[in-house]
Coordinates of C-alpha atoms and ligand atoms in Angstrom, one line a residue:
Chain A
M5 CA 0.0 0.0 0.0
N6 CA 1.2 3.5 -0.8
T7 CA 1.8 6.0 1.9
L8 CA -0.3 9.1 1.4
L9 CA 0.5 11.2 4.4
T10 CA 3.7 11.3 6.5
L11 CA 4.2 13.3 9.7
D12 CA 7.8 13.4 10.8
K13 CA 8.5 14.7 14.4
V14 CA 5.9 17.5 14.1
G15 CA 5.7 20.0 16.9
L16 CA 3.6 23.1 17.2
V17 CA 3.7 26.0 19.6
Y18 CA 1.0 28.7 19.7
H19 CA 2.3 32.1 20.6
S20 CA 0.0 34.7 22.2
P21 CA 0.6 37.8 24.4
S22 CA -0.1 35.8 27.5
G23 CA 2.5 33.1 26.7
E24 CA 3.2 30.1 24.6
T25 CA 1.3 26.9 24.4
Q26 CA 2.8 23.6 23.1
A27 CA -0.1 22.0 21.4
I28 CA 1.6 19.2 19.6
K29 CA 4.9 17.5 20.4
D30 CA 7.1 15.2 18.5
M31 CA 4.4 13.6 16.5
S32 CA 5.2 11.0 13.8
F33 CA 2.8 8.8 11.9
E34 CA 1.8 7.7 8.4
V35 CA -1.5 7.3 6.7
N36 CA -1.8 4.8 3.8
E37 CA -3.9 5.3 0.8
G38 CA -7.5 4.0 1.2
E39 CA -7.2 3.8 5.0
F40 CA -9.6 5.2 7.5
T41 CA -7.7 6.5 10.5
A42 CA -9.3 7.9 13.6
V43 CA -7.4 10.0 16.1
I44 CA -8.9 10.2 19.6
G45 CA -7.8 12.3 22.5
P46 CA -9.2 14.2 25.5
S47 CA -10.8 17.6 24.6
G48 CA -8.4 20.4 24.2
C49 CA -5.4 18.2 23.5
G50 CA -4.7 19.5 20.1
K51 CA -6.7 17.4 17.7
S52 CA -8.0 20.3 15.6
T53 CA -4.6 21.9 15.6
L54 CA -3.2 18.6 14.2
L55 CA -5.7 18.8 11.3
S56 CA -4.9 22.4 10.6
V57 CA -1.2 21.6 10.4
I58 CA -1.8 18.7 8.0
A59 CA -4.0 21.0 5.9
G60 CA -1.1 23.5 5.7
L61 CA -3.2 26.2 7.4
I62 CA -0.7 26.4 10.3
R63 CA 3.0 25.9 9.6
P64 CA 4.5 23.4 12.1
S65 CA 7.1 24.8 14.5
E66 CA 9.2 21.7 14.1
G67 CA 9.3 18.6 11.8
S68 CA 7.6 18.1 8.5
V69 CA 4.3 17.1 6.9
K70 CA 4.3 15.4 3.5
I71 CA 1.4 14.4 1.3
R72 CA 2.7 11.9 -1.3
E73 CA 6.2 13.2 -1.4
R74 CA 5.2 16.8 -1.5
E75 CA 6.6 18.8 1.4
G76 CA 4.6 21.1 3.6
G77 CA 1.1 19.8 3.4
G78 CA -1.3 21.6 1.1
S79 CA -4.8 22.6 0.5
G80 CA -5.1 21.6 -3.2
E81 CA -5.7 17.9 -2.5
L82 CA -7.4 18.0 0.8
G83 CA -11.0 18.1 1.8
Y84 CA -12.0 19.4 5.2
M85 CA -15.2 18.6 7.0
L86 CA -16.1 20.5 10.2
Q87 CA -18.3 20.0 13.2
R88 CA -21.1 22.0 11.6
D89 CA -22.0 21.8 7.9
E90 CA -21.0 25.5 7.2
L91 CA -23.2 25.5 4.1
F92 CA -23.7 29.0 2.7
P93 CA -27.3 29.9 3.4
W94 CA -27.6 32.2 0.3
R95 CA -26.5 29.4 -2.0
T96 CA -28.7 26.6 -3.2
I97 CA -27.5 23.0 -2.5
R98 CA -26.2 22.8 -6.1
K99 CA -24.2 26.0 -5.7
N100 CA -22.9 25.0 -2.3
V101 CA -21.7 21.7 -3.7
V102 CA -19.7 23.3 -6.5
L103 CA -18.1 25.9 -4.3
P104 CA -14.8 24.1 -4.0
L105 CA -14.6 23.9 -7.8
E106 CA -15.2 27.7 -8.0
I107 CA -12.4 28.3 -5.4
K108 CA -10.0 26.1 -7.2
R109 CA -11.0 27.5 -10.6
R110 CA -11.9 24.0 -11.8
K111 CA -15.5 24.6 -12.5
T112 CA -15.6 22.7 -15.8
R113 CA -18.8 21.0 -17.0
V114 CA -17.3 17.5 -16.3
N115 CA -16.4 18.5 -12.7
V116 CA -19.8 20.1 -12.0
E117 CA -21.5 17.0 -13.4
Y118 CA -19.5 14.8 -11.1
A119 CA -20.5 16.8 -8.1
L120 CA -24.1 16.7 -9.1
S121 CA -23.9 13.0 -9.7
L122 CA -22.8 12.5 -6.1
L123 CA -25.9 14.3 -4.9
E124 CA -28.0 12.0 -7.1
K125 CA -26.1 8.9 -6.0
Y126 CA -26.6 9.6 -2.4
G127 CA -30.3 10.5 -2.5
L128 CA -30.1 14.3 -2.3
K129 CA -31.1 15.0 -5.9
E130 CA -34.6 16.4 -5.1
F131 CA -33.0 19.0 -2.9
T132 CA -30.6 20.3 -5.5
D133 CA -32.4 23.6 -5.9
H134 CA -33.4 24.0 -2.3
Y135 CA -31.6 26.3 0.2
P136 CA -29.8 24.8 3.2
D137 CA -32.4 26.0 5.7
Q138 CA -35.0 23.8 4.0
L139 CA -33.0 20.7 4.9
S140 CA -32.6 18.8 8.2
G141 CA -29.3 18.8 10.1
G142 CA -28.5 15.3 9.0
M143 CA -29.1 16.0 5.3
R144 CA -27.1 19.2 5.5
Q145 CA -24.1 17.3 6.9
R146 CA -24.4 14.8 4.0
V147 CA -24.4 17.7 1.6
A148 CA -21.3 19.0 3.4
L149 CA -19.6 15.7 2.7
I150 CA -20.5 15.8 -0.9
R151 CA -19.2 19.4 -1.1
T152 CA -16.0 18.1 0.4
L153 CA -15.8 15.3 -2.2
A154 CA -16.6 17.6 -5.2
A155 CA -13.1 18.6 -5.9
K156 CA -11.9 15.0 -5.7
P157 CA -9.5 15.4 -2.7
E158 CA -6.9 12.7 -2.0
L159 CA -7.3 13.0 1.7
L160 CA -10.3 13.9 3.8
L161 CA -9.9 15.6 7.1
L162 CA -12.9 15.2 9.4
D163 CA -13.0 17.3 12.6
E164 CA -15.7 15.8 14.8
P165 CA -18.2 16.0 11.9
F166 CA -21.1 14.4 13.8
S167 CA -20.8 16.0 17.2
A168 CA -23.4 18.7 16.4
L169 CA -26.1 16.2 15.5
D170 CA -28.5 14.5 17.9
Y171 CA -27.9 10.8 18.7
Q172 CA -30.2 9.2 16.2
T173 CA -29.1 11.4 13.3
R174 CA -25.5 11.0 14.3
L175 CA -25.7 7.2 13.9
S176 CA -27.4 7.4 10.5
V177 CA -25.2 10.2 9.1
C178 CA -22.1 8.3 10.4
E179 CA -23.3 5.2 8.5
D180 CA -23.8 7.2 5.3
V181 CA -20.5 9.0 5.6
F182 CA -18.7 5.8 6.1
R183 CA -20.4 4.2 3.1
I184 CA -19.7 7.1 0.8
I185 CA -16.1 7.3 1.8
R186 CA -15.6 3.6 1.2
K187 CA -17.5 3.6 -2.0
E188 CA -15.6 6.6 -3.4
N189 CA -12.4 4.9 -2.1
K190 CA -11.2 7.8 -0.1
T191 CA -8.5 8.1 2.5
A192 CA -9.8 9.7 5.6
L193 CA -8.4 11.1 8.9
L194 CA -11.1 11.6 11.6
V195 CA -10.4 13.3 14.9
T196 CA -12.9 12.9 17.8
H197 CA -13.2 12.6 21.5
D198 CA -16.0 10.1 21.1
V199 CA -14.4 6.6 21.5
S200 CA -17.5 4.8 20.1
E201 CA -17.4 6.9 16.9
A202 CA -13.8 6.0 16.4
V203 CA -14.4 2.3 16.9
S204 CA -17.3 2.3 14.6
V205 CA -15.6 3.8 11.5
A206 CA -11.9 3.4 11.6
D207 CA -9.4 0.8 10.4
R208 CA -6.9 2.1 12.8
V209 CA -7.1 4.4 15.8
L210 CA -4.4 6.6 17.3
L211 CA -4.7 7.6 20.9
L212 CA -3.3 11.0 21.9
S213 CA -2.1 12.1 25.2
P214 CA -3.4 15.3 26.9
R215 CA -1.8 18.5 25.6
P216 CA 0.8 18.6 24.2
A217 CA -0.6 16.0 22.0
K218 CA 1.6 12.9 21.4
I219 CA 0.7 9.5 20.1
R220 CA 0.4 7.1 23.0
K221 CA -1.1 4.0 21.4
E222 CA -2.2 2.6 18.1
Y223 CA -5.0 0.1 17.6
L224 CA -5.5 -1.9 14.5
L225 CA -9.2 -2.8 14.4
D226 CA -10.2 -6.2 13.0
F227 CA -13.8 -5.6 11.8
G228 CA -13.0 -5.8 8.1
R229 CA -13.1 -3.0 5.5
D230 CA -16.7 -3.2 4.6
T231 CA -18.3 -3.7 8.0
T232 CA -20.4 -0.5 8.4
P233 CA -20.7 1.4 11.7
L234 CA -24.1 0.0 12.6
K235 CA -22.9 -3.6 12.0
R236 CA -19.9 -2.9 14.1
R237 CA -21.9 -1.6 16.9
N238 CA -23.7 -5.0 17.0
D239 CA -20.5 -6.9 16.9
P240 CA -19.3 -8.4 20.2
R241 CA -15.8 -7.1 19.5
F242 CA -17.1 -3.5 19.5
R243 CA -17.4 -3.5 23.3
D244 CA -14.0 -5.0 23.8
W245 CA -12.3 -2.3 21.7
F246 CA -14.4 0.4 23.2
E247 CA -13.5 -0.6 26.8
L248 CA -9.9 -1.0 26.0
M249 CA -9.7 2.5 24.5
W250 CA -11.9 4.1 27.1
R251 CA -9.7 2.8 29.8
D252 CA -6.5 3.9 28.1
L253 CA -8.0 7.3 27.4
N254 CA -9.1 7.9 31.0
Y255 CA -5.8 6.6 32.2
E256 CA -4.1 9.2 30.0
N257 CA -6.5 11.8 31.3
K258 CA -5.6 11.2 34.9
R259 CA -1.9 11.5 34.4
Chain B
M28 CA -49.6 20.5 2.4
K29 CA -53.2 21.0 1.4
T30 CA -54.0 23.3 -1.4
K31 CA -56.7 25.9 -1.9
D32 CA -59.4 23.5 -3.0
N33 CA -59.4 21.1 -0.1
F34 CA -58.9 23.3 3.0
S35 CA -60.5 22.0 6.2
A36 CA -63.3 24.0 7.7
E37 CA -61.1 25.0 10.5
H38 CA -58.5 26.4 8.1
L39 CA -61.1 28.4 6.3
L40 CA -62.2 29.9 9.6
Y41 CA -58.7 30.7 10.4
L42 CA -58.2 32.5 7.0
K43 CA -61.4 34.4 7.5
K44 CA -60.3 35.6 10.9
R45 CA -56.9 36.7 9.6
K46 CA -58.6 38.7 6.8
R47 CA -60.9 40.3 9.3
D48 CA -58.0 41.3 11.5
D49 CA -56.1 42.8 8.6
L50 CA -59.2 44.9 7.7
T51 CA -59.6 46.1 11.2
V52 CA -56.0 47.3 11.3
A53 CA -56.3 49.1 8.0
A54 CA -59.6 50.7 9.0
A55 CA -58.1 51.9 12.3
R56 CA -55.1 53.4 10.5
I57 CA -57.2 55.4 8.1
S58 CA -59.7 56.6 10.7
L59 CA -56.8 57.8 12.9
A60 CA -55.5 60.0 10.1
V61 CA -58.9 61.2 9.0
G62 CA -60.1 61.8 12.6
F63 CA -56.9 63.8 13.4
L64 CA -57.3 66.0 10.3
A65 CA -61.0 66.5 10.8
L66 CA -60.6 67.5 14.5
W67 CA -57.8 69.9 13.6
E68 CA -59.9 71.5 10.9
L69 CA -62.9 71.6 13.2
L70 CA -61.0 73.3 16.1
F71 CA -59.8 75.9 13.6
Q72 CA -63.2 76.5 12.1
V73 CA -64.9 77.1 15.4
G74 CA -62.0 79.3 16.5
A75 CA -60.7 77.1 19.3
I76 CA -57.2 77.3 17.9
D77 CA -55.4 80.2 16.4
G78 CA -55.0 79.5 12.6
F79 CA -52.0 81.9 12.4
I80 CA -50.0 79.7 14.7
F81 CA -51.5 76.2 14.3
S82 CA -52.8 76.6 10.7
S83 CA -55.3 74.0 9.5
P84 CA -55.5 71.2 6.9
S85 CA -57.4 73.4 4.5
R86 CA -54.9 76.3 4.8
I87 CA -52.0 73.9 4.3
A88 CA -53.7 72.4 1.3
K89 CA -54.2 75.9 -0.2
S90 CA -50.6 76.8 0.5
L91 CA -49.5 73.6 -1.3
V92 CA -51.6 74.3 -4.3
N93 CA -50.2 77.8 -4.6
L94 CA -46.7 76.5 -4.3
A95 CA -47.4 73.9 -7.0
K96 CA -49.0 76.4 -9.3
T97 CA -46.0 78.7 -9.4
G98 CA -43.8 75.7 -9.8
E99 CA -41.8 76.6 -6.7
L100 CA -42.8 73.4 -4.9
F101 CA -41.1 71.3 -7.6
M102 CA -38.0 73.5 -7.7
H103 CA -37.5 73.4 -3.9
A104 CA -38.3 69.7 -3.6
G105 CA -36.1 68.9 -6.5
I106 CA -33.1 70.7 -5.0
T107 CA -33.5 69.1 -1.6
L108 CA -34.0 65.7 -3.2
F109 CA -30.9 66.1 -5.3
E110 CA -28.8 67.1 -2.3
T111 CA -30.1 64.2 -0.2
L112 CA -29.7 61.6 -2.9
S113 CA -26.2 62.7 -3.9
G114 CA -25.2 62.8 -0.2
F115 CA -26.8 59.4 0.3
V116 CA -25.0 57.8 -2.7
I117 CA -21.6 59.3 -2.1
A118 CA -21.7 58.5 1.6
T119 CA -22.9 55.0 1.1
A120 CA -20.3 54.3 -1.6
A121 CA -17.4 55.9 0.2
G122 CA -18.3 54.4 3.6
T123 CA -18.6 50.9 2.2
L124 CA -15.3 51.2 0.3
A125 CA -13.6 52.5 3.5
A126 CA -15.0 49.6 5.4
L127 CA -13.7 47.2 2.7
A128 CA -10.3 48.8 3.0
L129 CA -10.3 48.5 6.8
W130 CA -11.4 44.9 6.6
W131 CA -8.7 44.1 4.1
N132 CA -5.9 45.6 6.1
E133 CA -6.0 44.8 9.8
K134 CA -3.0 47.0 10.6
L135 CA -4.7 50.0 9.1
R136 CA -7.8 49.1 11.1
K137 CA -5.9 49.1 14.3
I138 CA -4.1 52.4 13.5
L139 CA -7.3 54.2 12.5
D140 CA -9.6 52.9 15.2
P141 CA -9.3 55.8 17.7
Y142 CA -9.7 58.4 14.9
I143 CA -12.9 56.7 13.8
V144 CA -14.2 56.8 17.3
V145 CA -13.5 60.5 17.6
L146 CA -15.0 61.3 14.2
N147 CA -18.1 59.3 15.1
S148 CA -18.7 61.1 18.4
L149 CA -18.1 64.6 17.0
P150 CA -21.4 66.3 16.2
K151 CA -20.8 67.0 12.5
I152 CA -23.0 70.1 12.6
A153 CA -20.2 71.8 14.6
L154 CA -18.2 71.7 11.3
G155 CA -20.8 73.8 9.6
P156 CA -18.9 77.2 9.6
V157 CA -15.7 75.5 8.4
I158 CA -17.6 73.7 5.6
I159 CA -19.2 77.0 4.4
I160 CA -15.8 78.6 4.3
W161 CA -14.3 75.7 2.4
F162 CA -17.1 74.9 0.0
G163 CA -19.1 78.2 -0.2
S164 CA -22.7 78.9 0.8
G165 CA -24.5 76.7 -1.6
L166 CA -25.4 73.3 -2.7
K167 CA -21.9 71.9 -2.5
S168 CA -21.7 72.7 1.2
I169 CA -25.0 71.0 1.9
V170 CA -24.0 67.8 0.1
V171 CA -20.7 67.8 2.0
M172 CA -22.6 68.1 5.2
T173 CA -24.9 65.3 4.3
V174 CA -21.9 63.1 3.4
L175 CA -20.1 63.9 6.7
I176 CA -23.1 63.0 8.8
T177 CA -23.7 59.7 7.0
V178 CA -20.3 58.4 6.0
I179 CA -18.8 57.6 9.4
V180 CA -21.8 55.6 10.5
T181 CA -21.8 53.7 7.2
T182 CA -18.1 52.8 7.6
I183 CA -18.6 51.6 11.2
T184 CA -21.7 49.6 10.4
M185 CA -20.3 48.0 7.3
L186 CA -17.0 47.2 9.0
G187 CA -19.0 45.5 11.8
G188 CA -20.8 43.5 9.1
F189 CA -17.6 42.4 7.4
T190 CA -15.8 41.5 10.5
A191 CA -18.7 39.5 11.8
T192 CA -18.3 36.9 9.1
D193 CA -18.4 33.4 10.5
G194 CA -14.8 32.3 11.3
N195 CA -15.5 28.7 10.6
K196 CA -16.7 29.5 7.1
I197 CA -13.5 31.5 6.5
F198 CA -11.6 28.6 7.7
L199 CA -13.4 26.3 5.3
L200 CA -12.6 28.5 2.4
R201 CA -8.9 28.7 3.4
S202 CA -8.8 25.0 3.6
L203 CA -9.9 24.9 0.0
G204 CA -7.0 27.2 -0.8
A205 CA -9.0 30.4 -1.2
G206 CA -7.1 33.7 -1.3
K207 CA -8.3 36.9 0.4
M208 CA -10.1 38.2 -2.7
Q209 CA -12.1 34.9 -3.0
I210 CA -12.9 35.0 0.7
L211 CA -14.1 38.6 0.2
T212 CA -16.3 38.0 -2.9
K213 CA -17.6 34.5 -2.1
L214 CA -18.2 34.9 1.6
V215 CA -17.7 38.3 3.3
I216 CA -19.7 40.4 0.9
P217 CA -22.7 38.0 0.5
S218 CA -22.9 37.5 4.3
A219 CA -22.8 41.2 4.9
L220 CA -25.8 41.8 2.6
P221 CA -28.4 42.1 5.4
T222 CA -26.1 44.6 7.2
F223 CA -25.9 46.6 3.9
I224 CA -29.7 46.8 3.6
S225 CA -30.2 47.9 7.2
M226 CA -27.4 50.4 6.7
L227 CA -29.2 51.8 3.7
K228 CA -32.3 52.3 5.8
I229 CA -30.4 54.1 8.5
N230 CA -28.7 56.2 5.7
V231 CA -32.1 57.4 4.3
G232 CA -32.8 59.0 7.7
L233 CA -29.3 60.4 8.1
S234 CA -29.0 61.9 4.7
W235 CA -32.3 63.8 5.2
I236 CA -31.1 65.1 8.5
G237 CA -27.9 66.2 6.7
S238 CA -29.5 68.0 3.8
I239 CA -32.2 69.8 5.9
M240 CA -29.6 70.8 8.5
G241 CA -27.3 72.0 5.7
E242 CA -30.2 74.1 4.3
Y243 CA -30.9 75.6 7.7
L244 CA -27.3 76.8 7.7
V245 CA -26.7 78.1 4.3
S246 CA -29.3 77.7 1.6
R247 CA -31.2 79.9 -0.7
A248 CA -33.5 77.1 -1.9
G249 CA -34.9 73.8 -0.9
I250 CA -37.4 72.4 1.5
G251 CA -35.3 73.3 4.5
Y252 CA -35.0 76.8 3.2
L253 CA -38.8 77.0 2.8
I254 CA -39.2 75.9 6.4
V255 CA -36.7 78.5 7.8
Y256 CA -38.0 81.2 5.6
G257 CA -41.7 80.4 6.5
G258 CA -40.7 80.6 10.2
Q259 CA -38.9 83.9 9.8
V260 CA -41.8 85.6 8.1
F261 CA -44.4 83.9 10.2
K262 CA -46.0 82.1 7.3
L263 CA -46.7 78.9 9.3
D264 CA -48.9 77.5 6.5
L265 CA -45.8 77.3 4.4
V266 CA -43.8 75.7 7.3
Y267 CA -46.4 73.0 7.7
A268 CA -46.8 72.5 3.9
A269 CA -43.0 72.1 3.5
T270 CA -42.8 69.7 6.4
L271 CA -45.6 67.6 4.8
V272 CA -43.7 67.4 1.5
L273 CA -40.6 66.4 3.4
C274 CA -42.5 63.6 5.1
L275 CA -43.7 62.3 1.8
L276 CA -40.3 62.4 0.1
A277 CA -38.5 60.7 3.0
T278 CA -41.2 58.0 3.3
G279 CA -41.0 57.5 -0.5
M280 CA -37.2 57.0 -0.3
Y281 CA -37.5 54.6 2.6
A282 CA -40.2 52.6 0.7
L283 CA -37.8 52.3 -2.3
V284 CA -35.1 50.9 0.0
S285 CA -37.6 48.4 1.5
L286 CA -38.5 47.4 -2.0
T287 CA -34.8 46.7 -2.8
E288 CA -34.6 44.6 0.3
K289 CA -37.6 42.5 -0.7
L290 CA -36.1 42.0 -4.2
T291 CA -32.6 41.0 -2.9
V292 CA -33.7 38.9 0.1
G293 CA -36.5 37.3 -1.9
K294 CA -33.9 36.0 -4.4
K295 CA -31.6 35.1 -1.4
Ligands
ATP323 N1 -4.9 30.2 17.9 C1 -4.5 29.7 19.1 N2 -3.7 30.4 19.9 C2 -3.3 30.0 21.1 N3 -3.7 28.8 21.6 C3 -4.5 28.0 20.9 C4 -5.0 28.4 19.6 N4 -5.8 27.5 19.1 C5 -5.8 26.5 20.0 N5 -5.0 26.8 21.1 C6 -4.8 25.9 22.3 O1 -4.2 24.8 21.8 C7 -4.7 23.6 22.5 C8 -5.3 22.6 21.5 O2 -6.4 23.2 20.8 P1 -7.2 22.3 19.8 O3 -8.4 23.2 19.4 O4 -6.3 21.8 18.7 O5 -7.7 21.1 20.7 P2 -8.9 20.0 20.4 O6 -8.3 18.7 20.8 O7 -9.3 20.1 19.0 O8 -10.0 20.5 21.4 P3 -11.6 20.2 21.3 O9 -11.7 18.8 21.8 O10 -12.1 21.2 22.2 O11 -12.0 20.3 19.9 C9 -5.8 24.2 23.5 O12 -5.2 24.2 24.7 C10 -6.1 25.5 22.9 O13 -6.4 26.4 24.0
MG324 MG1 -11.3 20.6 18.1

C-alpha cells in the first residue's frame, strides 16, 4: 500500500501575548492510501490543531508534513469537514456543492456533473435547488460531505463531523459518511473525542495524550473493511475495543 | 400541504379571521389620520385654535396648491431631493469602500480605530462654519454636510458586518486554498448583505437630516430653506406644507429601499 500522508516529528507551539502553548509535540505517523484512520484524545489536547497543520493552514514549529512526497502539506488535494456543515445559506445546494470547484478554478462541465452526480447517487437529488435551511441537520451534513468530495480530494480531514447532531441522526449520518467514503475509495483522517465513533468507523485508531498531543497508542481494528458502523456496533468485538480504548483514554487523562 | 381546493373547515375559519384582523388594522389606521385632520380643521373653524400659529389642513392644502401652481414646490423639492440623494449615494459608496479597505488591512484598522471613534462622536454640525468657508454657501456645502453626517456611521456599520463573518466559514474557504479576494467575494460580501440593507435604511434618515440641516445653515432654496423662511416671516402654513412634503419624500425613499430589500432577500 502506498503512503499518502507522512508526519515526521511534528511539533507546534502557539504564541500569544499571555504566553506560549505547546499544542503538539514530536508527532510522527503515516496514513496509507485508502485507509480510514481515527485520532482520539481528550478535549483540548490539540486534535483540531493537528488537522490544521496537516492541511497546511498552520506551519509546524518543528518537523515536516508530507502528502505523497510533497513537502509542507497543502490545500489543493485536501477536503475538510467540520463540526457544523457550514453551508452558505444564500446558495442553493447545487451552488454549495460546486463551491470548491469555484475556489480552485476548476468549474468545468465535467467536474460540475461529477459533483451533481454525487448528490444524485446519495439520495439528495430532489434538494438540488433547495436552500440549506430547508434541509434537516442530517441532510445538511451529508451535503457538506459531498461538497468536500466535489473537488476529488486525495485526503479527507474530518474534525468531529457528527458531534453537532442528535444521537439518532448521528448514527445514520455516520453510517452514510462511512459508506460514501468507502464507495468513493477515499483516504480519511477523523479526529474525535468520542471513542465509540472512532471504533465504529476506523481501520486504525491513534490515541493521543493530553496537551501537548503525542501519540500514545495505536490500535488496528479487525472488523474488516466493509463492516459498516451499525454492524460494528452490534459486533461483540465492539465492546472490547471500546472498553480498551476508554480505559486507556481515561488513564491518560488522569496523568 | 393541502391546497386551496381542499382546505379544512377550521383552516377556512382561520383564514377568515386573519382577513378580518387585517381589515380592522387598515380601517383603524385610516380613521386615525382622517379623525386627526377632521378634529384639527374643526377646532380651527370654530375658532378654538389660532389659525395663524396652528394653521389648518385646508390652509396647508391651499398653500401647497399655490406652491405647486407657481412651480416653486417642484423646484425646492427637486433641489433638496438632489442634495439628499447625492449625499446618500456618495456617503454609502465611500463608507462601504472605506469599510472594505479597513477589513482588508488589519494593521490599518488598528491604527485608525481611535480616529474613527473621535469622528463618530463629533457632532458634525459643529463643522458647519468651516464647511461653508471651504465649499461656499450653496449646494456643495449641503452635500458635504450630508456626506459627513452619513459616511462615518456607514463605515462603522459595514466594517462591523464584514468582520462579523463566520470564522468557521472563512476557515473552510482557506482549507480549500481560497485567497483573500475569494474570501471577500464568495463569503464576506454576501454574508454582509443584510447589514448593507439595514445600513441603507439608516442612511435614508441620516441623509435627510444632513440635507435639511445644511439648508438651515446656508441655503437659498430647498425644503429646509422654505421651512426656515416660513418661520422667519411667520408664514406657518408654508412651514407645515413644506414639512408635509418632506415627510412624503422621505417616506418614499424609505419605501424604495424596502423594495430593494424585498427583491434581494427574496432572491436570497
Ligand atoms: N490560535 C490559538 N492560539 C493559542 N492557543 C491556541 C490556539 N488554538 C488552540 N489553542 C490551544 O491549543 C490547545 C489545543 O487546541 P485544539 O483546538 O487543537 O484542541 P482540540 O483537541 O481540537 O480540542 P476540542 O476537543 O475542544 O476540539 C488548546 O489548549 C487551545 O487552548
Ligand atoms: Mg477541536
